[in-house]
Every structure is written in C-alpha cells, then in structure tokens.
Tab-separated table of C-alpha atoms in Angstrom:
chain	number	residue	atom	x	y	z
A	25	UNK	CA	29.552	0.121	-20.213
A	26	UNK	CA	29.221	3.613	-18.725
A	27	UNK	CA	26.241	2.832	-16.526
A	28	UNK	CA	27.537	1.255	-13.337
A	29	UNK	CA	24.060	0.674	-11.923
A	30	UNK	CA	23.743	-2.977	-13.108
A	31	UNK	CA	27.084	-3.833	-11.503
A	32	UNK	CA	25.933	-2.338	-8.201
A	33	UNK	CA	22.960	-4.710	-7.944
A	34	UNK	CA	23.244	-7.975	-5.981
A	35	UNK	CA	23.450	-9.859	-9.286
A	36	UNK	CA	26.150	-7.535	-10.589
A	37	UNK	CA	28.203	-7.776	-7.419
A	38	UNK	CA	27.906	-11.577	-7.433
A	39	UNK	CA	29.178	-11.618	-11.005
A	40	UNK	CA	32.113	-9.399	-10.063
A	41	UNK	CA	33.043	-11.867	-7.349
A	42	UNK	CA	32.681	-14.749	-9.811
A	43	UNK	CA	34.996	-13.252	-12.439
A	44	UNK	CA	37.648	-11.920	-10.064
A	45	UNK	CA	41.087	-13.028	-11.182
A	46	UNK	CA	39.927	-14.313	-14.560
A	47	UNK	CA	42.923	-14.632	-16.870
A	48	UNK	CA	42.588	-13.107	-20.355
A	49	UNK	CA	42.935	-16.536	-21.957
A	50	UNK	CA	39.971	-17.817	-19.921
A	51	UNK	CA	37.571	-14.930	-20.557
A	52	UNK	CA	35.738	-16.507	-23.483
A	53	UNK	CA	35.049	-19.730	-21.609
A	54	UNK	CA	33.991	-17.864	-18.465
A	55	UNK	CA	31.715	-15.537	-20.444
A	56	UNK	CA	30.104	-18.462	-22.277
A	57	UNK	CA	29.360	-20.227	-19.003
A	58	UNK	CA	28.008	-17.174	-17.198
A	59	UNK	CA	25.773	-16.084	-20.070
A	60	UNK	CA	23.652	-19.168	-19.524
A	61	UNK	CA	22.285	-17.587	-16.341
A	62	UNK	CA	22.966	-13.851	-16.707
A	63	UNK	CA	22.355	-11.167	-19.348
A	64	UNK	CA	25.207	-10.994	-21.863
A	65	UNK	CA	25.767	-7.209	-21.432
A	66	UNK	CA	26.078	-7.639	-17.664
A	67	UNK	CA	28.582	-10.473	-18.047
A	68	UNK	CA	30.634	-8.381	-20.483
A	69	UNK	CA	30.531	-5.426	-18.101
A	70	UNK	CA	31.663	-7.575	-15.170
A	71	UNK	CA	34.578	-9.016	-17.147
A	72	UNK	CA	35.598	-5.544	-18.332
A	73	UNK	CA	35.497	-4.281	-14.744
A	74	UNK	CA	37.561	-7.264	-13.603
A	75	UNK	CA	40.245	-6.367	-16.148
A	76	UNK	CA	40.295	-2.771	-14.923
A	77	UNK	CA	40.557	-3.925	-11.313
A	78	UNK	CA	43.531	-6.114	-12.160
A	79	UNK	CA	45.250	-3.126	-13.774
A	80	UNK	CA	44.407	-0.947	-10.775
A	81	UNK	CA	46.162	-3.215	-8.264
A	82	UNK	CA	49.484	-1.522	-9.045
A	83	UNK	CA	48.071	1.833	-7.941
A	84	UNK	CA	45.571	0.937	-5.238
A	85	UNK	CA	46.705	-2.396	-3.845
A	86	UNK	CA	44.834	-5.683	-4.083
A	87	UNK	CA	42.275	-5.109	-1.322
A	88	UNK	CA	41.049	-1.701	-2.485
A	89	UNK	CA	41.343	-2.368	-6.222
A	90	UNK	CA	39.008	-5.370	-6.037
A	91	UNK	CA	36.394	-3.400	-4.099
A	92	UNK	CA	36.499	-0.273	-6.239
A	93	UNK	CA	35.054	0.571	-9.652
A	94	UNK	CA	37.007	1.990	-12.563
A	95	UNK	CA	36.781	3.490	-16.013
A	96	UNK	CA	39.617	2.973	-18.517
A	97	UNK	CA	40.667	6.624	-18.227
A	98	UNK	CA	40.254	6.467	-14.456
A	99	UNK	CA	42.785	3.659	-14.089
A	100	UNK	CA	45.247	5.487	-16.315
A	101	UNK	CA	44.916	8.960	-14.818
A	102	UNK	CA	44.195	8.373	-11.132
A	103	UNK	CA	46.802	9.155	-8.484
A	104	UNK	CA	48.759	6.255	-7.008
A	105	UNK	CA	47.383	5.570	-3.526
A	106	UNK	CA	50.747	6.114	-1.809
A	107	UNK	CA	51.120	9.558	-3.395
A	108	UNK	CA	47.527	10.533	-2.595
A	109	UNK	CA	48.000	9.421	1.018
A	110	UNK	CA	51.176	11.501	1.350
A	111	UNK	CA	49.444	14.607	0.000
A	112	UNK	CA	46.412	14.041	2.250
A	113	UNK	CA	48.705	13.724	5.278
A	114	UNK	CA	50.404	16.974	4.389
A	115	UNK	CA	47.070	18.775	4.079
A	116	UNK	CA	46.055	17.324	7.437
A	117	UNK	CA	49.278	18.664	8.991
A	118	UNK	CA	48.405	22.083	7.568
A	119	UNK	CA	45.194	22.059	9.601
A	120	UNK	CA	42.873	21.364	6.686
A	121	UNK	CA	39.517	19.826	7.632
A	122	UNK	CA	37.653	20.144	4.320
A	123	UNK	CA	38.775	20.075	0.678
A	124	UNK	CA	37.090	20.879	-2.610
A	125	UNK	CA	38.528	18.189	-4.894
A	126	UNK	CA	38.056	19.598	-8.390
A	127	UNK	CA	38.366	17.199	-11.361
A	128	UNK	CA	38.134	14.303	-8.894
A	129	UNK	CA	38.168	11.516	-11.474
A	130	UNK	CA	37.255	8.128	-10.038
A	131	UNK	CA	37.981	9.433	-6.543
A	132	UNK	CA	41.500	8.271	-5.713
A	133	UNK	CA	42.513	11.513	-4.013
A	134	UNK	CA	39.129	11.944	-2.362
A	135	UNK	CA	39.506	8.494	-0.800
A	136	UNK	CA	42.927	9.365	0.627
A	137	UNK	CA	41.662	12.676	1.961
A	138	UNK	CA	38.646	11.049	3.618
A	139	UNK	CA	40.835	8.380	5.197
A	140	UNK	CA	42.883	11.209	6.695
A	141	UNK	CA	39.678	12.460	8.315
A	142	UNK	CA	39.134	15.328	5.875
A	143	UNK	CA	35.683	16.134	4.523
A	144	UNK	CA	35.635	16.212	0.719
A	145	UNK	CA	33.506	17.768	-1.987
A	146	UNK	CA	34.505	15.753	-5.068
A	147	UNK	CA	33.537	17.344	-8.389
A	148	UNK	CA	33.718	16.020	-11.946
A	149	UNK	CA	31.696	17.053	-14.984
A	150	UNK	CA	31.671	13.618	-16.643
A	151	UNK	CA	28.578	11.660	-15.537
A	152	UNK	CA	30.203	8.212	-15.735
A	153	UNK	CA	33.285	9.402	-13.868
A	154	UNK	CA	31.246	11.081	-11.125
A	155	UNK	CA	29.118	7.942	-10.768
A	156	UNK	CA	32.265	5.863	-10.420
A	157	UNK	CA	33.663	8.171	-7.722
A	158	UNK	CA	30.363	7.918	-5.836
A	159	UNK	CA	30.393	4.122	-6.099
A	160	UNK	CA	33.952	4.053	-4.761
A	161	UNK	CA	33.095	6.211	-1.775
A	162	UNK	CA	30.268	3.793	-0.977
A	163	UNK	CA	32.370	0.674	-1.595
A	164	UNK	CA	35.077	1.807	0.815
A	165	UNK	CA	32.708	3.031	3.516
A	166	UNK	CA	33.600	6.696	3.032
A	167	UNK	CA	30.324	8.108	1.754
A	168	UNK	CA	29.849	10.002	5.015
A	169	UNK	CA	32.949	12.090	4.286
A	170	UNK	CA	32.781	12.346	0.488
A	171	UNK	CA	30.079	14.268	-1.358
A	172	UNK	CA	30.339	13.645	-5.103
A	173	UNK	CA	28.896	16.300	-7.380
A	174	UNK	CA	28.522	16.101	-11.155
A	175	UNK	CA	29.278	19.670	-12.279
A	176	UNK	CA	31.624	21.926	-14.199
A	177	UNK	CA	34.405	22.754	-11.726
A	178	UNK	CA	34.573	26.328	-12.991
A	179	UNK	CA	31.048	26.880	-11.675
A	180	UNK	CA	31.498	25.380	-8.197
A	181	UNK	CA	31.606	27.582	-5.098
A	182	UNK	CA	34.550	26.416	-2.987
A	183	UNK	CA	34.362	29.138	-0.345
A	184	UNK	CA	33.039	26.763	2.309
A	185	UNK	CA	36.206	24.645	2.282
A	186	UNK	CA	39.602	25.098	3.924
A	187	UNK	CA	41.501	23.950	0.856
A	188	UNK	CA	41.232	23.392	-2.870
A	189	UNK	CA	42.804	20.495	-4.739
A	190	UNK	CA	42.783	20.583	-8.539
A	191	UNK	CA	43.848	17.749	-10.827
A	192	UNK	CA	43.319	19.050	-14.382
A	193	UNK	CA	42.966	16.555	-17.215
A	194	UNK	CA	46.330	16.255	-18.964
A	195	UNK	CA	45.272	13.894	-21.707
A	196	UNK	CA	43.286	14.598	-24.833
A	197	UNK	CA	42.218	12.766	-27.949
A	198	UNK	CA	45.813	12.708	-29.168
A	199	UNK	CA	47.394	11.577	-25.914
A	200	UNK	CA	49.349	13.405	-23.241
A	201	UNK	CA	49.111	17.207	-23.130
A	202	UNK	CA	52.323	19.099	-22.395
A	203	UNK	CA	51.130	22.716	-22.583
A	204	UNK	CA	49.730	23.637	-19.129
A	205	UNK	CA	47.293	26.054	-20.751
A	206	UNK	CA	45.867	23.151	-22.762
A	207	UNK	CA	44.962	21.276	-19.563
A	208	UNK	CA	41.253	20.964	-18.834
A	209	UNK	CA	40.724	23.304	-17.065
A	210	UNK	CA	43.816	25.393	-17.979
A	211	UNK	CA	46.559	25.844	-15.399
A	212	UNK	CA	45.876	29.589	-15.246
A	213	UNK	CA	42.296	28.899	-14.119
A	214	UNK	CA	43.490	26.359	-11.555
A	215	UNK	CA	46.014	28.838	-10.156
A	216	UNK	CA	43.304	31.486	-9.848
A	217	UNK	CA	41.068	28.997	-8.041
A	218	UNK	CA	43.932	28.031	-5.727
A	219	UNK	CA	44.488	31.630	-4.698
A	220	UNK	CA	40.942	31.859	-3.346
A	221	UNK	CA	41.610	29.240	-0.644
A	222	UNK	CA	43.706	29.299	2.526
A	223	UNK	CA	45.630	26.272	1.249
A	224	UNK	CA	45.656	24.735	-2.206
A	225	UNK	CA	47.428	22.001	-4.140
A	226	UNK	CA	47.485	21.703	-7.921
A	227	UNK	CA	48.610	18.400	-9.437
A	228	UNK	CA	50.519	18.941	-12.673
A	229	UNK	CA	52.799	16.998	-14.989
A	230	UNK	CA	56.351	16.525	-13.634
A	231	UNK	CA	57.775	17.923	-16.866
A	232	UNK	CA	56.261	21.365	-16.269
A	233	UNK	CA	58.790	24.133	-17.051
A	234	UNK	CA	60.090	25.777	-13.901
A	235	UNK	CA	59.361	29.169	-15.414
A	236	UNK	CA	55.655	28.230	-15.441
A	237	UNK	CA	55.631	27.967	-11.624
A	238	UNK	CA	53.983	31.071	-10.117
A	239	UNK	CA	56.144	33.128	-7.763
A	240	UNK	CA	53.658	32.686	-4.912
A	241	UNK	CA	53.654	28.892	-5.194
A	242	UNK	CA	55.776	26.167	-3.654
A	243	UNK	CA	56.756	23.510	-6.205
A	244	UNK	CA	57.138	19.883	-5.162
A	245	UNK	CA	58.162	16.923	-7.305
A	246	UNK	CA	57.173	13.481	-6.000
A	247	UNK	CA	58.587	10.058	-6.837
A	248	UNK	CA	57.466	6.647	-5.620
A	249	UNK	CA	60.058	3.846	-5.509
A	250	UNK	CA	62.200	5.896	-7.870
A	251	UNK	CA	59.491	6.634	-10.442
A	252	UNK	CA	58.556	10.304	-10.791
A	253	UNK	CA	54.788	10.502	-10.491
A	254	UNK	CA	53.812	14.161	-10.456
A	255	UNK	CA	54.554	17.727	-9.546
A	256	UNK	CA	52.401	19.726	-7.141
A	257	UNK	CA	52.027	23.465	-6.834
A	258	UNK	CA	51.217	24.405	-3.255
A	259	UNK	CA	49.659	27.709	-2.241
A	260	UNK	CA	49.476	29.018	1.299
A	261	UNK	CA	52.618	27.132	2.380
A	262	UNK	CA	56.121	28.372	1.474
A	263	UNK	CA	56.166	30.577	-1.643
A	264	UNK	CA	59.231	30.120	-3.821
A	265	UNK	CA	60.330	26.880	-2.140
A	266	UNK	CA	61.320	23.927	-4.327
A	267	UNK	CA	61.101	20.395	-2.901
A	268	UNK	CA	61.753	16.841	-4.030
A	269	UNK	CA	59.845	14.215	-2.055
A	270	UNK	CA	60.673	10.527	-2.253
A	271	UNK	CA	58.216	7.798	-1.309
A	272	UNK	CA	58.078	5.606	0.620
A	273	UNK	CA	59.230	7.668	3.517
A	274	UNK	CA	58.525	10.398	2.921
A	275	UNK	CA	61.963	11.958	2.542
A	276	UNK	CA	61.977	15.560	1.401
A	277	UNK	CA	64.873	17.596	0.032
A	278	UNK	CA	64.349	21.355	0.109
A	279	UNK	CA	66.299	23.447	-2.344
A	280	UNK	CA	68.854	25.887	-0.942
A	281	UNK	CA	69.226	27.884	-4.154
A	282	UNK	CA	72.732	26.592	-4.825
A	283	UNK	CA	74.639	27.336	-8.051
A	284	UNK	CA	75.343	24.540	-10.518
A	285	UNK	CA	77.887	22.010	-9.218
A	286	UNK	CA	81.427	22.137	-10.610
A	287	UNK	CA	82.496	19.738	-13.352
A	288	UNK	CA	85.263	17.421	-12.150
A	289	UNK	CA	87.019	14.196	-13.185
A	290	UNK	CA	85.461	10.845	-12.421
A	291	UNK	CA	85.901	9.781	-8.821
A	292	UNK	CA	85.570	6.304	-7.386
A	293	UNK	CA	81.790	6.636	-7.033
A	294	UNK	CA	78.985	7.678	-9.334
A	295	UNK	CA	75.682	8.835	-7.875
A	296	UNK	CA	72.448	8.684	-9.846
A	297	UNK	CA	70.018	11.222	-8.334
A	298	UNK	CA	66.383	10.255	-7.908
A	299	UNK	CA	64.158	11.461	-10.738
A	300	UNK	CA	62.272	13.836	-8.440
A	301	UNK	CA	65.574	15.480	-7.482
A	302	UNK	CA	66.458	15.924	-11.148
A	303	UNK	CA	63.028	17.302	-12.080
A	304	UNK	CA	63.175	19.713	-9.150
A	305	UNK	CA	66.608	20.950	-10.320
A	306	UNK	CA	68.124	19.995	-6.975
A	307	UNK	CA	71.126	18.019	-8.241
A	308	UNK	CA	73.380	20.775	-6.861
A	309	UNK	CA	71.982	20.164	-3.381
A	310	UNK	CA	72.772	16.457	-3.616
A	311	UNK	CA	76.245	17.169	-4.991
A	312	UNK	CA	76.943	19.518	-2.071
A	313	UNK	CA	75.797	16.849	0.401
A	314	UNK	CA	78.171	14.338	-1.208
A	315	UNK	CA	81.069	16.765	-1.679
A	316	UNK	CA	80.873	15.842	-5.357
A	317	UNK	CA	80.656	17.371	-8.797
A	318	UNK	CA	79.328	16.664	-12.264
A	319	UNK	CA	80.980	14.566	-14.941
A	320	UNK	CA	79.527	16.883	-17.555
A	321	UNK	CA	77.817	20.240	-17.185
A	322	UNK	CA	74.703	18.955	-18.973
A	323	UNK	CA	74.367	15.504	-17.360
A	324	UNK	CA	72.735	14.817	-13.976
A	325	UNK	CA	75.301	12.302	-12.722
A	326	UNK	CA	77.280	13.224	-9.608
A	327	UNK	CA	80.757	11.830	-8.970
A	328	UNK	CA	82.678	11.785	-5.702
A	329	UNK	CA	85.704	10.132	-4.121
A	330	UNK	CA	83.928	8.926	-0.991
A	331	UNK	CA	80.872	6.782	-0.365
A	332	UNK	CA	78.186	8.496	1.665
A	333	UNK	CA	74.651	7.236	2.274
A	334	UNK	CA	71.910	9.478	0.900
A	335	UNK	CA	68.253	8.734	0.169
A	336	UNK	CA	68.341	11.141	-2.758
A	337	UNK	CA	70.718	9.232	-5.038
A	338	UNK	CA	71.837	5.669	-5.768
A	339	UNK	CA	75.582	5.043	-5.460
A	340	UNK	CA	77.691	2.935	-7.818
A	341	UNK	CA	81.353	2.022	-7.498
A	342	UNK	CA	83.027	2.596	-10.867
A	343	UNK	CA	85.807	0.257	-11.981
A	344	UNK	CA	86.363	1.334	-15.594
A	345	UNK	CA	86.056	4.413	-17.791
A	346	UNK	CA	86.239	3.843	-21.563
A	347	UNK	CA	85.506	5.910	-24.652
A	348	UNK	CA	82.312	4.616	-26.237
A	349	UNK	CA	83.260	1.479	-28.166
A	350	UNK	CA	80.987	-1.556	-28.376
A	351	UNK	CA	83.773	-3.997	-29.296
A	352	UNK	CA	85.887	-2.969	-26.299
A	353	UNK	CA	82.906	-3.242	-23.992
A	354	UNK	CA	82.049	-6.698	-25.333
A	355	UNK	CA	85.615	-7.893	-24.797
A	356	UNK	CA	85.765	-6.496	-21.270
A	357	UNK	CA	82.456	-8.104	-20.279
A	358	UNK	CA	83.496	-11.449	-21.761
A	359	UNK	CA	86.804	-11.314	-19.894
A	360	UNK	CA	84.965	-10.732	-16.598
A	361	UNK	CA	82.200	-13.256	-17.223
A	362	UNK	CA	79.386	-10.715	-17.039
A	363	UNK	CA	76.051	-12.273	-17.936
A	364	UNK	CA	73.700	-9.933	-16.085
A	365	UNK	CA	74.152	-6.474	-17.556
A	366	UNK	CA	72.242	-3.397	-16.417
A	367	UNK	CA	72.460	-0.561	-18.920
A	368	UNK	CA	71.758	3.008	-17.859
A	369	UNK	CA	72.004	6.028	-20.084
A	370	UNK	CA	71.951	9.768	-19.795
A	371	UNK	CA	73.079	11.934	-22.682
A	372	UNK	CA	73.447	8.982	-25.068
A	373	UNK	CA	71.374	8.072	-28.119
A	374	UNK	CA	72.134	4.339	-27.777
A	375	UNK	CA	69.206	2.230	-26.575
A	376	UNK	CA	69.970	-0.208	-23.722
A	377	UNK	CA	68.355	-3.201	-25.432
A	378	UNK	CA	70.295	-2.496	-28.607
A	379	UNK	CA	73.564	-2.501	-26.654
A	380	UNK	CA	72.680	-5.757	-24.878
A	381	UNK	CA	72.015	-7.463	-28.212
A	382	UNK	CA	75.396	-6.345	-29.532
A	383	UNK	CA	77.523	-7.328	-26.537
A	384	UNK	CA	75.644	-10.605	-25.824
A	385	UNK	CA	76.557	-10.826	-22.124
A	386	UNK	CA	77.308	-14.327	-20.835
A	387	UNK	CA	78.607	-15.529	-17.522
A	388	UNK	CA	77.835	-15.721	-13.793
A	389	UNK	CA	78.681	-12.140	-12.847
A	390	UNK	CA	76.755	-8.862	-12.967
A	391	UNK	CA	77.746	-5.325	-13.902
A	392	UNK	CA	76.241	-1.936	-14.650
A	393	UNK	CA	77.303	0.148	-17.628
A	394	UNK	CA	76.532	3.853	-17.881
A	395	UNK	CA	76.329	5.371	-21.348
A	396	UNK	CA	76.926	9.057	-20.865
A	397	UNK	CA	79.228	11.964	-21.600
A	398	UNK	CA	82.295	13.007	-19.668
A	399	UNK	CA	83.439	16.540	-20.445
A	400	UNK	CA	81.404	16.336	-23.651
A	401	UNK	CA	82.863	13.025	-24.901
A	402	UNK	CA	80.714	9.855	-25.319
A	403	UNK	CA	81.866	7.549	-22.529
A	404	UNK	CA	81.166	4.156	-20.974
A	405	UNK	CA	81.468	3.731	-17.208
A	406	UNK	CA	81.423	0.210	-15.800
A	407	UNK	CA	80.720	-0.613	-12.190
A	408	UNK	CA	78.211	-2.025	-9.713
A	409	UNK	CA	75.879	-0.789	-6.987
A	410	UNK	CA	77.913	0.302	-3.988
A	411	UNK	CA	77.300	-1.306	-0.599
A	412	UNK	CA	76.471	1.598	1.688
C-alpha cells in the first residue's frame, strides 16, 4: 500500500498500535478479528507496516522503529542509525549547519542530521518514498528541521546549503549494482554535485574499487560491531586520505601509506583485522602497530609473537598448525573434547557449515579453526580468542 495517508489517520494509528508485535503465525487471526470493525485494505496495510517495523528494529532501535513508517525498499536500503549518527556528528564538527540530502529514501540520514541540529532539505523522486520520509520527520518531531521535497535530485539547486549528502540507489531490478556508473544517479554525477559544495559526503558500496576514488576525495570505510556497512567519499576535508572507522566508538585508523607487510612464519598470535580495515587496504597499518606480518601475501591475516590490544583487529592464540586434512582435524577435536567449533575462512573454498558437518564436534570445550593459506599452502590453524 503506497499511500500512507490512511495509516496517518486516527483510525490508522490506532490499528498500528493494535497490531504492534503481531507474530507472523498470528496474523490471519488478528486480521480476521480486526476486519470486523475496520476496512480490510487498512488492516492489511497496518499489518504490513507492523512487519516492516519489526524488521527495522535492527537498524533504528525499538523506540524509533515503532514510531516510523517504512517501505520494503526503505528498510533494506536505509542507513543504520548508528552509522547515520556518526556521519551527522562529523558534519557537525565540520561546521555544517544545513545539508541537501539527495536520494533521501525514507529519511534515515535526514533524521540523524536533524537530531544533530542540522537543517535538512531531503529530496527523493519517488512519491511513496518522499511521503514516507515526510511522515517520519513528523513522527519523530523533526519536521521543523527537515523539508522533504519530491523531485529529481539532478534538478535541485543545492547552493543554499553548506553541504551535500548523496546516497545513490545501488539496487536495481536484478539486485545489487556493483558498477558505480550504474548507480542512480551515477557516481560521476554525484561527484560533480559534491564538488559544488563546501563539504560533501557520498555514500557508496564498501566494495568500490580504490581506483574509482577521485584524487580530491577522502575515502572512509565504516563498520558497525564488525560488520562493514558502507564507504563514504568526503569532499572538502582531507583529499587523498584513507580511513577505517569502527563503531561503536568511533575509532578511526588513518592510513599512513605503508608498503605491504612482510610475509613471515606463524607466530603465537593471529590477528583478524576488522572488515573496514581490510576494505580500506589498511592491513599494513595494523601489522605495523602489532609488529607483525602476513601468513600469506594474499591473505589479510596478521601474525605476531606478542599480544597487544588493538581495536582494529581481533586476537587469537594459536595452538596448532596443520595442513588441510579433515580427518586429522576431526581426530584432534575429538581428543580435546571440542563441541563448540567456530570456523573462519579466508582464502579457502571450504564452507564452514560443511566442515562442521564432517567433523561433528562433541564435547564441553570450544575452539576456533581458521581455514586459510600459509605461504600458498592450504592450512588449518586451531586456537581460541586471546584474553587481552
């Protein structure tokens, strides 16, 4: 149901309250009961919105998610609230007081910007999406700071704003789009728009090739609780800088332009860099901090002889190094009574679940096995998280 208007009426809002938390198995019974007193399309719309709100909790938190309105694409494509809040705080620190939020979607970034005290022009060409963003600004008491405009972003004058934020659509009819020039609008247009403002931020896919980053941009990769969420091209900040930012925190690692780390034998500890560090090509910076090296020139695992705390990598103490052999691994795990097995892989074609089925771990103890390559050879490393 693209028209949100019925859900914004007192009857619609009462229905939304009534269906909050409805489990999928109970939907039919709830719908049957509510249709005795309410129009069937409105009941269906309320239940559909309740499902979207439940999905949105992971991104927006319970309180906001159950006050906001969503479209299916909006839930999927919107920025996680923690990431949006970090970016809004950074814009605030840069002295930004107003932002043209182009391709605003359901308004996730606009909400974060407004909560940081920044005035926002939020633009989206899709009528249902723009209506949803407007409803969200109202629902969260931010309508005084957020103006939502239904328009083609390529035709919007942004000259009256300190900064531009662009979040191009990276999904099409066939799923995720990997070519930046196939974004809507294309990355080249977004870059041109960014260069017209004092400060700009372009949200792009974290897998963007580094060679696609303009020379006058700063590139930042952001992860949240270890999951890489996005890359951002910043203009008007520090051209040529590469950063990896980890949330919560934030903790930011700035690249020093170091050469690739040396390859060395396995030490006592293995460090698994955060995904944002890997995407930002800053593994060398972490290796230098740890006085470590790589197990293999093509694998982003760092090994070192000493244990040092770092927010940019997770440390494991390694007890065994074996050539890849399922039977030997099964025997070793049985001997040690390992029943809780965490399988990590990098540079291996073996799927973790497949390995678990084959080794059938049983017992009271836990272990971590890394399927990787050491000096080009398929290898198994067994260990456990190190106590830092």
